[in-house]
Amino acid sequence: MKYFNCFSLVLDAMGKPQAGMLKGQKTFAGQYDECREISYEMQSGHVIQGQFCTPQVMLDFSSLGELAGPLTMLLTPLYVDMCLPASCTDADVFVLFESPVENLGAKLTAASCVKDKDPTTDAGFWVAIVFMAVLVVLCAWGTSYSVLLKRDKRKEKKYQSETSRTAATNGHVNKAFDDGLPEKAGNDVIAPTDVTVVDKPSPAVACNNGLKIVVSKPENPSNAQKTKSTGLGGRLLLCFSVLDNGRKLLDCSRGQADLSCLHGLRVISITWVVLGHCFSMFIGATGNTLENMRDLALMVKTWTMMPVISGTLSVDTFFVISGCLTSYIFLRQAQKSKGINCRTMALYYVHRFWRLTPLYMMSLLFYVGISPYLMTGPYDNSERQDLTICRSRWWLNLLYVNNIVEADKMCFGWSWYLANDMQFYVIAPLALLPWAYGKKIIGILVCLALVAVHIISNGVIVHRQKTMFLST
């Protein structure tokens, strides 16, 4: 009876044909948790644990004529979730299903099983953890240091305010007795604000018409509350202050040279990018979760879907914004400095690299070292090829050439934009320097040459790759 119950659970956890196949449903989804909970102890004492595996099957519709293309797009690859013993490897599953699938006139392309992950044996994981821990400590330290500095500034401001009030009051009371005061008391000059009227005589007072004037020495500024010095180390530490950085990020104030129209372009452009990815990501990375591919194929024929179909051009607006700001700041600096020198050009490149690279590399480190262990299950895509590529080719991202050197093996795929933008930034002075020195004709010719290169290169790409999309 126990064996029968185990077998029933295995069959129940396996994927089965579902409704909507004619709409493009191409996943025979199984029950992941039910499969993983299966545990059957055999008479020999060996325990069989359930393991969730997914073979991928390519169906052959070539004999159906005109319907072959649409059906191939809608129903391949076909994902069939299976519940198998945990002792099976990916290779075992492939061998197990290869022959039966071929007998049905299809082809088995891949088979993968969900495995438990152990980060303790992954050196990349520990490197990422150490760097993230150091970053957290620096943020906590920098934030605490910022809070202490602000507290000391408040105390100093309060002290200065109280001192000013006391000085103003004493100066008003003692002004009538200024003429009768001695000019010096020891080595200190007596000012009207250094005396106080008292009622009783004291050895430390000077007489003036029967009134007692106490000669007081001004407090040494060195003994007053001082603001902590923020040297180079302090300024570097403040760079990690969560409060200061958060205040800057959330600051909505606008400067005199602010180009307000660019903010609107950013909002429209990022909305366009998100809209396009909401459709395209289902077709690519998580295509096995989309249940109505047929509807999507019909939707793209309507005119209202043109923004989505043209979504590959949405990023171009960010290139326009970046180019506009680069030109504006570069030429403004040239006007202010009355020209461009070697130091300015060096800072132009160093500032850009230093502004982007640290956070970029930390994001890449988190992506490769930690993110694979944040998810597990039938739709876990942490075993993607690009993660393996990143471990050996991350330095291409550091140099911002990952979209040029073997682009088909790109690490951190969406970082192509950063590489492209950096390359545009590097060559921008070719067009800007003539304008900075007043050589407008040369500047126009260089700009026209760059536009011609862009148009010609797009034509070559479209012709050679037979693609329907324009390259950005």
Short mmCIF file of C-alpha atoms in Angstrom, two decimals:
data_model
loop_
_atom_site.label_atom_id
_atom_site.label_comp_id
_atom_site.label_asym_id
_atom_site.label_seq_id
_atom_site.Cartn_x
_atom_site.Cartn_y
_atom_site.Cartn_z
CA MET A 1 0.00 0.00 0.00
CA LYS A 2 2.86 2.35 0.83
CA TYR A 3 4.48 1.63 -2.54
CA PHE A 4 1.18 2.32 -4.29
CA ASN A 5 0.83 5.65 -2.53
CA CYS A 6 4.37 6.63 -3.56
CA PHE A 7 3.71 5.67 -7.18
CA SER A 8 0.45 7.63 -7.13
CA LEU A 9 2.26 10.74 -5.89
CA VAL A 10 4.87 10.40 -8.64
CA LEU A 11 2.21 10.20 -11.34
CA ASP A 12 0.25 13.04 -9.81
CA ALA A 13 3.32 15.29 -9.67
CA MET A 14 4.21 14.72 -13.35
CA GLY A 15 3.19 17.22 -16.01
CA LYS A 16 0.20 16.44 -18.25
CA PRO A 17 -1.36 18.06 -21.34
CA GLN A 18 -3.33 21.13 -20.33
CA ALA A 19 -6.00 23.32 -21.85
CA GLY A 20 -4.95 26.01 -24.29
CA MET A 21 -2.46 24.15 -26.48
CA LEU A 22 -4.00 25.70 -29.59
CA LYS A 23 -3.37 29.09 -27.96
CA GLY A 24 0.32 28.30 -27.53
CA GLN A 25 0.44 26.53 -24.16
CA LYS A 26 3.61 24.49 -24.51
CA THR A 27 4.38 23.48 -20.94
CA PHE A 28 3.11 20.29 -19.34
CA ALA A 29 3.49 21.77 -15.87
CA GLY A 30 4.05 19.42 -12.94
CA GLN A 31 3.72 19.92 -9.20
CA TYR A 32 7.20 20.79 -7.94
CA ASP A 33 6.58 20.73 -4.17
CA GLU A 34 4.65 17.46 -4.31
CA CYS A 35 7.49 15.78 -6.19
CA ARG A 36 10.18 17.04 -3.80
CA GLU A 37 8.21 15.82 -0.78
CA ILE A 38 8.18 12.21 -2.00
CA SER A 39 10.35 9.98 0.18
CA TYR A 40 10.01 6.18 -0.05
CA GLU A 41 12.13 3.76 1.99
CA MET A 42 12.74 0.44 0.27
CA GLN A 43 13.16 -2.90 2.02
CA SER A 44 16.92 -2.64 1.53
CA GLY A 45 16.89 0.56 3.58
CA HIS A 46 17.60 2.80 0.60
CA VAL A 47 15.45 5.93 0.50
CA ILE A 48 14.14 7.20 -2.84
CA GLN A 49 13.65 10.96 -2.93
CA GLY A 50 11.64 12.76 -5.59
CA GLN A 51 13.42 15.00 -8.09
CA PHE A 52 11.83 17.46 -10.52
CA CYS A 53 13.17 17.21 -14.10
CA THR A 54 12.14 18.87 -17.37
CA PRO A 55 12.95 17.39 -20.81
CA GLN A 56 12.62 19.78 -23.77
CA VAL A 57 11.11 18.38 -26.96
CA MET A 58 11.21 19.86 -30.47
CA LEU A 59 8.13 18.85 -32.47
CA ASP A 60 8.32 18.37 -36.25
CA PHE A 61 5.54 20.11 -38.20
CA SER A 62 7.31 20.13 -41.58
CA SER A 63 4.67 17.89 -43.17
CA LEU A 64 1.88 20.41 -42.50
CA GLY A 65 2.91 22.89 -45.19
CA GLU A 66 1.93 26.49 -44.46
CA LEU A 67 0.97 25.68 -40.87
CA ALA A 68 4.47 24.42 -40.09
CA GLY A 69 5.90 27.88 -39.35
CA PRO A 70 3.20 29.13 -36.97
CA LEU A 71 2.94 25.79 -35.15
CA THR A 72 6.69 25.56 -34.72
CA MET A 73 6.73 29.05 -33.22
CA LEU A 74 3.77 28.34 -30.95
CA LEU A 75 4.51 24.83 -29.70
CA THR A 76 8.28 24.37 -29.69
CA PRO A 77 10.13 23.65 -27.62
CA LEU A 78 7.66 21.63 -25.59
CA TYR A 79 8.47 21.38 -21.87
CA VAL A 80 7.37 18.21 -20.07
CA ASP A 81 7.84 18.18 -16.28
CA MET A 82 8.70 14.75 -14.85
CA CYS A 83 9.08 13.44 -11.31
CA LEU A 84 12.06 11.05 -11.11
CA PRO A 85 14.37 9.64 -8.41
CA ALA A 86 16.95 12.07 -7.05
CA SER A 87 19.77 9.72 -8.11
CA CYS A 88 19.15 10.58 -11.79
CA THR A 89 21.48 13.08 -13.44
CA ASP A 90 20.68 15.35 -16.38
CA ALA A 91 22.50 12.91 -18.68
CA ASP A 92 20.49 9.98 -17.32
CA VAL A 93 17.23 11.77 -18.00
CA PHE A 94 18.32 12.62 -21.54
CA VAL A 95 19.21 8.98 -22.30
CA LEU A 96 15.98 7.77 -20.69
CA PHE A 97 13.70 9.92 -22.88
CA GLU A 98 15.70 10.23 -26.11
CA SER A 99 14.51 7.03 -27.77
CA PRO A 100 10.80 7.30 -26.79
CA VAL A 101 10.70 10.89 -28.06
CA GLU A 102 12.30 9.93 -31.39
CA ASN A 103 9.80 7.10 -31.81
CA LEU A 104 7.06 9.73 -31.60
CA GLY A 105 8.64 11.69 -34.46
CA ALA A 106 10.09 14.45 -32.30
CA LYS A 107 13.55 15.34 -31.04
CA LEU A 108 14.81 15.69 -27.48
CA THR A 109 17.01 18.80 -27.27
CA ALA A 110 17.77 19.07 -23.54
CA ALA A 111 16.92 17.72 -20.11
CA SER A 112 17.56 19.40 -16.77
CA CYS A 113 16.76 18.56 -13.15
CA VAL A 114 16.33 20.91 -10.20
CA LYS A 115 19.27 20.36 -7.85
CA ASP A 116 19.88 21.60 -4.34
CA LYS A 117 22.48 24.34 -4.21
CA ASP A 118 25.38 24.53 -1.80
CA PRO A 119 27.07 27.95 -1.81
CA THR A 120 29.70 26.91 0.75
CA THR A 121 31.84 25.31 -1.95
CA ASP A 122 31.63 28.28 -4.31
CA ALA A 123 34.60 30.64 -4.00
CA GLY A 124 32.76 33.30 -6.00
CA PHE A 125 29.96 33.30 -3.44
CA TRP A 126 32.34 33.97 -0.55
CA VAL A 127 34.19 36.68 -2.45
CA ALA A 128 30.87 38.41 -3.11
CA ILE A 129 29.79 38.01 0.53
CA VAL A 130 33.05 39.55 1.81
CA PHE A 131 32.78 42.54 -0.54
CA MET A 132 29.13 43.08 0.36
CA ALA A 133 29.92 42.82 4.07
CA VAL A 134 32.70 45.40 3.71
CA LEU A 135 30.27 47.67 1.84
CA VAL A 136 27.66 47.33 4.60
CA VAL A 137 30.26 48.14 7.27
CA LEU A 138 31.45 51.19 5.33
CA CYS A 139 27.85 52.39 4.92
CA ALA A 140 27.18 51.97 8.65
CA TRP A 141 30.45 53.70 9.53
CA GLY A 142 29.93 56.52 7.06
CA THR A 143 26.34 57.09 8.22
CA SER A 144 27.40 57.19 11.89
CA TYR A 145 30.21 59.60 11.08
CA SER A 146 27.78 61.85 9.20
CA VAL A 147 25.36 61.85 12.14
CA LEU A 148 28.17 62.77 14.57
CA LEU A 149 29.33 65.62 12.36
CA LYS A 150 25.81 67.04 12.14
CA ARG A 151 25.40 66.75 15.92
CA ASP A 152 28.67 68.61 16.55
CA LYS A 153 27.68 71.32 14.07
CA ARG A 154 24.38 71.80 15.89
CA LYS A 155 26.19 72.10 19.22
CA GLU A 156 28.66 74.62 17.81
CA LYS A 157 25.86 76.65 16.27
CA LYS A 158 23.98 76.66 19.58
CA TYR A 159 27.12 77.70 21.46
CA GLN A 160 27.83 80.55 19.04
CA SER A 161 24.22 81.72 19.32
CA GLU A 162 24.36 81.77 23.15
CA THR A 163 27.74 83.54 23.13
CA SER A 164 26.41 86.20 20.77
CA ARG A 165 23.38 86.84 23.01
CA THR A 166 25.54 87.10 26.13
CA ALA A 167 27.98 89.43 24.41
CA ALA A 168 25.18 91.67 23.20
CA THR A 169 23.62 91.86 26.70
CA ASN A 170 26.91 92.55 28.54
CA GLY A 171 27.95 95.14 26.00
CA HIS A 172 24.71 97.04 26.57
CA VAL A 173 24.98 96.95 30.42
CA ASN A 174 28.62 97.91 30.69
CA LYS A 175 28.75 100.54 27.99
CA ALA A 176 28.11 103.30 30.56
CA PHE A 177 31.24 102.31 32.48
CA ASP A 178 33.55 101.91 29.54
CA ASP A 179 35.45 105.15 30.13
CA GLY A 180 36.48 104.24 33.67
CA LEU A 181 37.87 100.80 32.92
CA PRO A 182 41.59 100.13 32.78
CA GLU A 183 42.91 99.36 29.31
CA LYS A 184 44.61 96.11 30.31
CA ALA A 185 44.32 93.43 32.91
CA GLY A 186 47.45 91.36 32.69
CA ASN A 187 48.02 90.64 29.06
CA ASP A 188 44.35 90.80 28.04
CA VAL A 189 42.68 93.85 26.59
CA ILE A 190 39.44 94.65 28.35
CA ALA A 191 36.55 95.27 26.04
CA PRO A 192 33.06 96.41 27.02
CA THR A 193 31.83 92.87 26.53
CA ASP A 194 34.39 91.54 29.05
CA VAL A 195 32.85 93.04 32.16
CA THR A 196 29.85 92.26 34.32
CA VAL A 197 28.11 94.33 36.98
CA VAL A 198 28.01 92.71 40.45
CA ASP A 199 26.57 93.88 43.79
CA LYS A 200 29.23 92.67 46.21
CA PRO A 201 32.90 93.56 46.30
CA SER A 202 35.46 90.96 45.35
CA PRO A 203 39.25 90.88 45.19
CA ALA A 204 39.05 90.34 41.47
CA VAL A 205 37.07 93.48 40.69
CA ALA A 206 37.96 97.01 39.66
CA CYS A 207 36.18 99.95 41.35
CA ASN A 208 34.35 102.47 39.30
CA ASN A 209 32.24 105.05 41.14
CA GLY A 210 31.27 102.59 43.83
CA LEU A 211 30.08 99.93 41.41
CA LYS A 212 31.87 96.64 41.11
CA ILE A 213 32.91 95.64 37.60
CA VAL A 214 34.18 92.07 37.20
CA VAL A 215 36.98 91.77 34.68
CA SER A 216 36.34 88.55 32.77
CA LYS A 217 38.63 86.92 30.21
CA PRO A 218 37.00 85.84 26.94
CA GLU A 219 36.77 82.13 26.54
CA ASN A 220 39.56 80.74 24.41
CA PRO A 221 38.06 79.54 21.12
CA SER A 222 40.28 76.50 21.32
CA ASN A 223 38.33 75.37 24.39
CA ALA A 224 34.96 75.76 22.70
CA GLN A 225 33.11 72.93 21.03
CA LYS A 226 34.66 72.39 17.62
CA THR A 227 33.40 70.68 14.51
CA LYS A 228 35.35 67.57 13.71
CA SER A 229 37.77 68.05 10.86
CA THR A 230 36.77 66.33 7.63
CA GLY A 231 40.04 65.54 5.93
CA LEU A 232 40.50 63.24 2.96
CA GLY A 233 39.67 60.15 5.03
CA GLY A 234 36.56 61.80 6.42
CA ARG A 235 35.36 62.88 2.99
CA LEU A 236 35.89 59.37 1.63
CA LEU A 237 33.96 57.94 4.56
CA LEU A 238 31.09 60.36 3.97
CA CYS A 239 30.80 58.96 0.43
CA PHE A 240 29.25 55.86 2.03
CA SER A 241 26.76 57.75 4.19
CA VAL A 242 23.28 56.40 3.54
CA LEU A 243 21.69 59.60 4.82
CA ASP A 244 23.76 61.94 2.66
CA ASN A 245 23.45 59.85 -0.47
CA GLY A 246 19.75 59.29 0.08
CA ARG A 247 19.21 63.03 0.50
CA LYS A 248 21.06 63.69 -2.78
CA LEU A 249 19.18 60.98 -4.65
CA LEU A 250 15.81 62.27 -3.45
CA ASP A 251 16.66 65.94 -3.95
CA CYS A 252 14.22 67.45 -6.45
CA SER A 253 15.69 70.96 -6.49
CA ARG A 254 16.78 72.31 -9.86
CA GLY A 255 19.88 74.31 -10.65
CA GLN A 256 20.14 77.31 -12.92
CA ALA A 257 21.65 75.24 -15.76
CA ASP A 258 19.13 72.41 -15.42
CA LEU A 259 17.68 71.17 -18.74
CA SER A 260 14.17 70.39 -17.51
CA CYS A 261 12.90 68.93 -20.77
CA LEU A 262 15.31 65.99 -20.41
CA HIS A 263 13.45 64.75 -17.32
CA GLY A 264 10.29 64.32 -19.38
CA LEU A 265 12.21 62.45 -22.07
CA ARG A 266 13.60 60.10 -19.40
CA VAL A 267 10.14 59.29 -18.05
CA ILE A 268 8.66 58.62 -21.48
CA SER A 269 11.67 56.57 -22.58
CA ILE A 270 11.88 54.34 -19.51
CA THR A 271 8.13 53.70 -19.73
CA TRP A 272 8.61 52.66 -23.35
CA VAL A 273 11.48 50.35 -22.41
CA VAL A 274 9.46 48.67 -19.64
CA LEU A 275 6.47 48.22 -21.96
CA GLY A 276 8.62 46.53 -24.60
CA HIS A 277 10.25 44.18 -22.11
CA CYS A 278 6.90 43.14 -20.66
CA PHE A 279 6.22 41.47 -24.02
CA SER A 280 9.69 40.44 -25.19
CA MET A 281 10.85 38.77 -21.98
CA PHE A 282 8.07 36.19 -22.23
CA ILE A 283 9.21 35.22 -25.70
CA GLY A 284 12.85 34.89 -24.67
CA ALA A 285 14.03 34.15 -21.16
CA THR A 286 10.77 32.77 -19.75
CA GLY A 287 8.99 31.63 -22.89
CA ASN A 288 7.80 28.43 -21.23
CA THR A 289 5.49 30.43 -18.92
CA LEU A 290 3.47 32.12 -21.68
CA GLU A 291 0.17 30.37 -22.32
CA ASN A 292 -1.20 32.40 -25.24
CA MET A 293 1.56 32.76 -27.78
CA ARG A 294 -1.04 32.63 -30.55
CA ASP A 295 -2.74 35.74 -29.21
CA LEU A 296 0.59 37.54 -29.11
CA ALA A 297 1.30 36.55 -32.72
CA LEU A 298 -2.04 38.08 -33.75
CA MET A 299 -1.65 41.19 -31.60
CA VAL A 300 1.54 42.32 -33.37
CA LYS A 301 -0.47 42.78 -36.57
CA THR A 302 -2.50 45.64 -35.08
CA TRP A 303 -1.38 49.26 -35.34
CA THR A 304 -1.66 49.76 -31.58
CA MET A 305 1.25 47.36 -31.10
CA MET A 306 3.64 49.53 -33.12
CA PRO A 307 5.26 51.04 -30.00
CA VAL A 308 6.03 47.52 -28.79
CA ILE A 309 7.29 46.32 -32.17
CA SER A 310 9.48 49.42 -32.42
CA GLY A 311 10.60 49.04 -28.81
CA THR A 312 14.16 48.28 -29.90
CA LEU A 313 14.53 51.98 -30.72
CA SER A 314 13.38 53.17 -27.28
CA VAL A 315 16.92 53.10 -25.92
CA ASP A 316 18.02 55.53 -28.62
CA THR A 317 16.38 58.36 -26.70
CA PHE A 318 18.76 57.67 -23.79
CA PHE A 319 21.68 57.93 -26.19
CA VAL A 320 20.28 61.30 -27.32
CA ILE A 321 19.98 62.48 -23.73
CA SER A 322 23.49 61.28 -22.88
CA GLY A 323 24.93 62.96 -25.98
CA CYS A 324 23.10 66.19 -25.25
CA LEU A 325 24.38 66.37 -21.67
CA THR A 326 27.92 65.41 -22.68
CA SER A 327 28.01 68.13 -25.33
CA TYR A 328 26.43 70.73 -23.04
CA ILE A 329 28.80 70.10 -20.11
CA PHE A 330 31.90 69.73 -22.31
CA LEU A 331 31.33 72.96 -24.24
CA ARG A 332 30.33 74.84 -21.09
CA GLN A 333 33.57 73.76 -19.42
CA ALA A 334 35.52 74.77 -22.52
CA GLN A 335 33.90 78.22 -22.46
CA LYS A 336 34.61 78.63 -18.77
CA SER A 337 38.26 77.52 -19.09
CA LYS A 338 38.73 79.29 -22.44
CA GLY A 339 39.83 76.07 -24.07
CA ILE A 340 40.54 72.43 -23.31
CA ASN A 341 43.89 71.28 -21.90
CA CYS A 342 45.39 67.85 -21.20
CA ARG A 343 44.32 67.93 -17.55
CA THR A 344 40.70 68.61 -18.49
CA MET A 345 40.69 65.76 -20.99
CA ALA A 346 42.22 63.36 -18.46
CA LEU A 347 39.57 64.28 -15.89
CA TYR A 348 36.90 63.92 -18.59
CA TYR A 349 37.69 60.22 -18.98
CA VAL A 350 38.71 59.39 -15.41
CA HIS A 351 35.56 60.95 -13.93
CA ARG A 352 33.32 58.97 -16.26
CA PHE A 353 35.08 55.66 -15.56
CA TRP A 354 35.18 56.21 -11.80
CA ARG A 355 31.55 57.33 -11.71
CA LEU A 356 30.20 54.14 -13.32
CA THR A 357 32.64 51.29 -12.69
CA PRO A 358 32.61 50.65 -8.90
CA LEU A 359 28.81 50.21 -8.67
CA TYR A 360 28.79 48.37 -12.02
CA MET A 361 31.37 45.84 -10.81
CA MET A 362 29.57 45.39 -7.47
CA SER A 363 26.35 44.65 -9.35
CA LEU A 364 28.16 42.13 -11.54
CA LEU A 365 29.73 40.51 -8.49
CA PHE A 366 26.32 40.19 -6.82
CA TYR A 367 24.82 38.78 -10.03
CA VAL A 368 27.49 36.09 -10.42
CA GLY A 369 28.26 35.26 -6.80
CA ILE A 370 25.00 35.62 -4.86
CA SER A 371 21.96 35.79 -7.15
CA PRO A 372 22.15 32.10 -8.27
CA TYR A 373 21.48 31.06 -4.67
CA LEU A 374 18.46 33.31 -4.18
CA MET A 375 16.15 31.15 -6.26
CA THR A 376 15.44 27.47 -6.74
CA GLY A 377 12.61 25.62 -8.45
CA PRO A 378 11.36 24.55 -11.87
CA TYR A 379 11.72 28.04 -13.31
CA ASP A 380 15.10 28.76 -11.78
CA ASN A 381 17.28 30.22 -14.52
CA SER A 382 20.41 30.61 -12.40
CA GLU A 383 22.22 27.95 -14.43
CA ARG A 384 22.18 30.10 -17.54
CA GLN A 385 25.18 30.12 -19.80
CA ASP A 386 25.91 33.81 -19.26
CA LEU A 387 26.60 33.18 -15.56
CA THR A 388 29.28 30.68 -16.53
CA ILE A 389 30.67 33.12 -19.09
CA CYS A 390 30.81 35.93 -16.50
CA ARG A 391 33.23 33.99 -14.31
CA SER A 392 35.88 34.06 -17.03
CA ARG A 393 35.00 37.17 -19.08
CA TRP A 394 34.01 39.77 -16.47
CA TRP A 395 37.10 41.82 -17.33
CA LEU A 396 35.54 42.65 -20.72
CA ASN A 397 32.76 44.43 -18.83
CA LEU A 398 35.38 46.26 -16.79
CA LEU A 399 36.92 47.58 -20.02
CA TYR A 400 33.47 48.30 -21.56
CA VAL A 401 34.14 46.19 -24.67
CA ASN A 402 31.82 43.25 -23.88
CA ASN A 403 29.52 44.24 -26.76
CA ILE A 404 32.39 44.08 -29.27
CA VAL A 405 34.66 41.19 -28.27
CA GLU A 406 32.73 37.98 -29.01
CA ALA A 407 29.36 39.61 -28.43
CA ASP A 408 27.63 36.22 -28.77
CA LYS A 409 29.24 35.26 -25.44
CA MET A 410 28.28 38.40 -23.58
CA CYS A 411 28.29 38.48 -19.79
CA PHE A 412 25.58 40.49 -18.04
CA GLY A 413 23.67 40.75 -21.31
CA TRP A 414 21.77 43.97 -20.62
CA SER A 415 25.05 45.78 -19.85
CA TRP A 416 25.55 46.23 -23.60
CA TYR A 417 24.06 49.70 -23.12
CA LEU A 418 26.76 50.78 -20.66
CA ALA A 419 29.49 49.55 -23.01
CA ASN A 420 27.90 51.31 -25.96
CA ASP A 421 27.35 54.53 -24.07
CA MET A 422 30.96 54.52 -22.82
CA GLN A 423 32.24 54.03 -26.36
CA PHE A 424 30.16 56.98 -27.55
CA TYR A 425 31.55 58.99 -24.65
CA VAL A 426 35.13 58.14 -25.62
CA ILE A 427 34.77 59.31 -29.23
CA ALA A 428 32.56 62.33 -28.42
CA PRO A 429 35.54 64.77 -28.19
CA LEU A 430 36.25 64.12 -31.88
CA ALA A 431 33.11 66.09 -32.66
CA LEU A 432 33.22 68.44 -29.67
CA LEU A 433 36.80 69.71 -29.75
CA PRO A 434 36.37 71.60 -33.05
CA TRP A 435 33.31 73.36 -31.59
CA ALA A 436 35.20 74.11 -28.38
CA TYR A 437 37.89 75.96 -30.37
CA GLY A 438 35.42 77.73 -32.65
CA LYS A 439 36.07 75.57 -35.72
CA LYS A 440 32.41 75.16 -36.62
CA ILE A 441 32.94 73.95 -40.20
CA ILE A 442 35.22 71.14 -39.05
CA GLY A 443 32.76 70.27 -36.27
CA ILE A 444 29.87 70.01 -38.73
CA LEU A 445 31.91 67.80 -41.07
CA VAL A 446 32.89 65.45 -38.25
CA CYS A 447 29.27 65.17 -37.08
CA LEU A 448 28.10 64.41 -40.63
CA ALA A 449 30.81 61.77 -40.96
CA LEU A 450 29.66 60.06 -37.74
CA VAL A 451 26.04 60.09 -38.93
CA ALA A 452 27.12 58.55 -42.25
CA VAL A 453 29.01 55.79 -40.43
CA HIS A 454 25.89 55.03 -38.40
CA ILE A 455 23.61 54.80 -41.45
CA ILE A 456 26.04 52.69 -43.48
CA SER A 457 26.78 50.29 -40.62
CA ASN A 458 23.05 49.74 -40.05
CA GLY A 459 22.58 48.93 -43.70
CA VAL A 460 25.42 46.42 -43.63
CA ILE A 461 24.08 44.73 -40.48
CA VAL A 462 20.53 44.45 -41.83
CA HIS A 463 21.82 43.04 -45.15
CA ARG A 464 24.25 40.51 -43.68
CA GLN A 465 22.16 39.27 -40.77
CA LYS A 466 18.85 39.44 -42.64
CA THR A 467 17.35 41.07 -39.56
CA MET A 468 14.13 43.05 -39.42
CA PHE A 469 15.31 45.27 -36.55
CA LEU A 470 17.45 48.37 -36.76
CA SER A 471 20.58 48.35 -34.65
CA THR A 472 21.07 50.97 -31.97
#
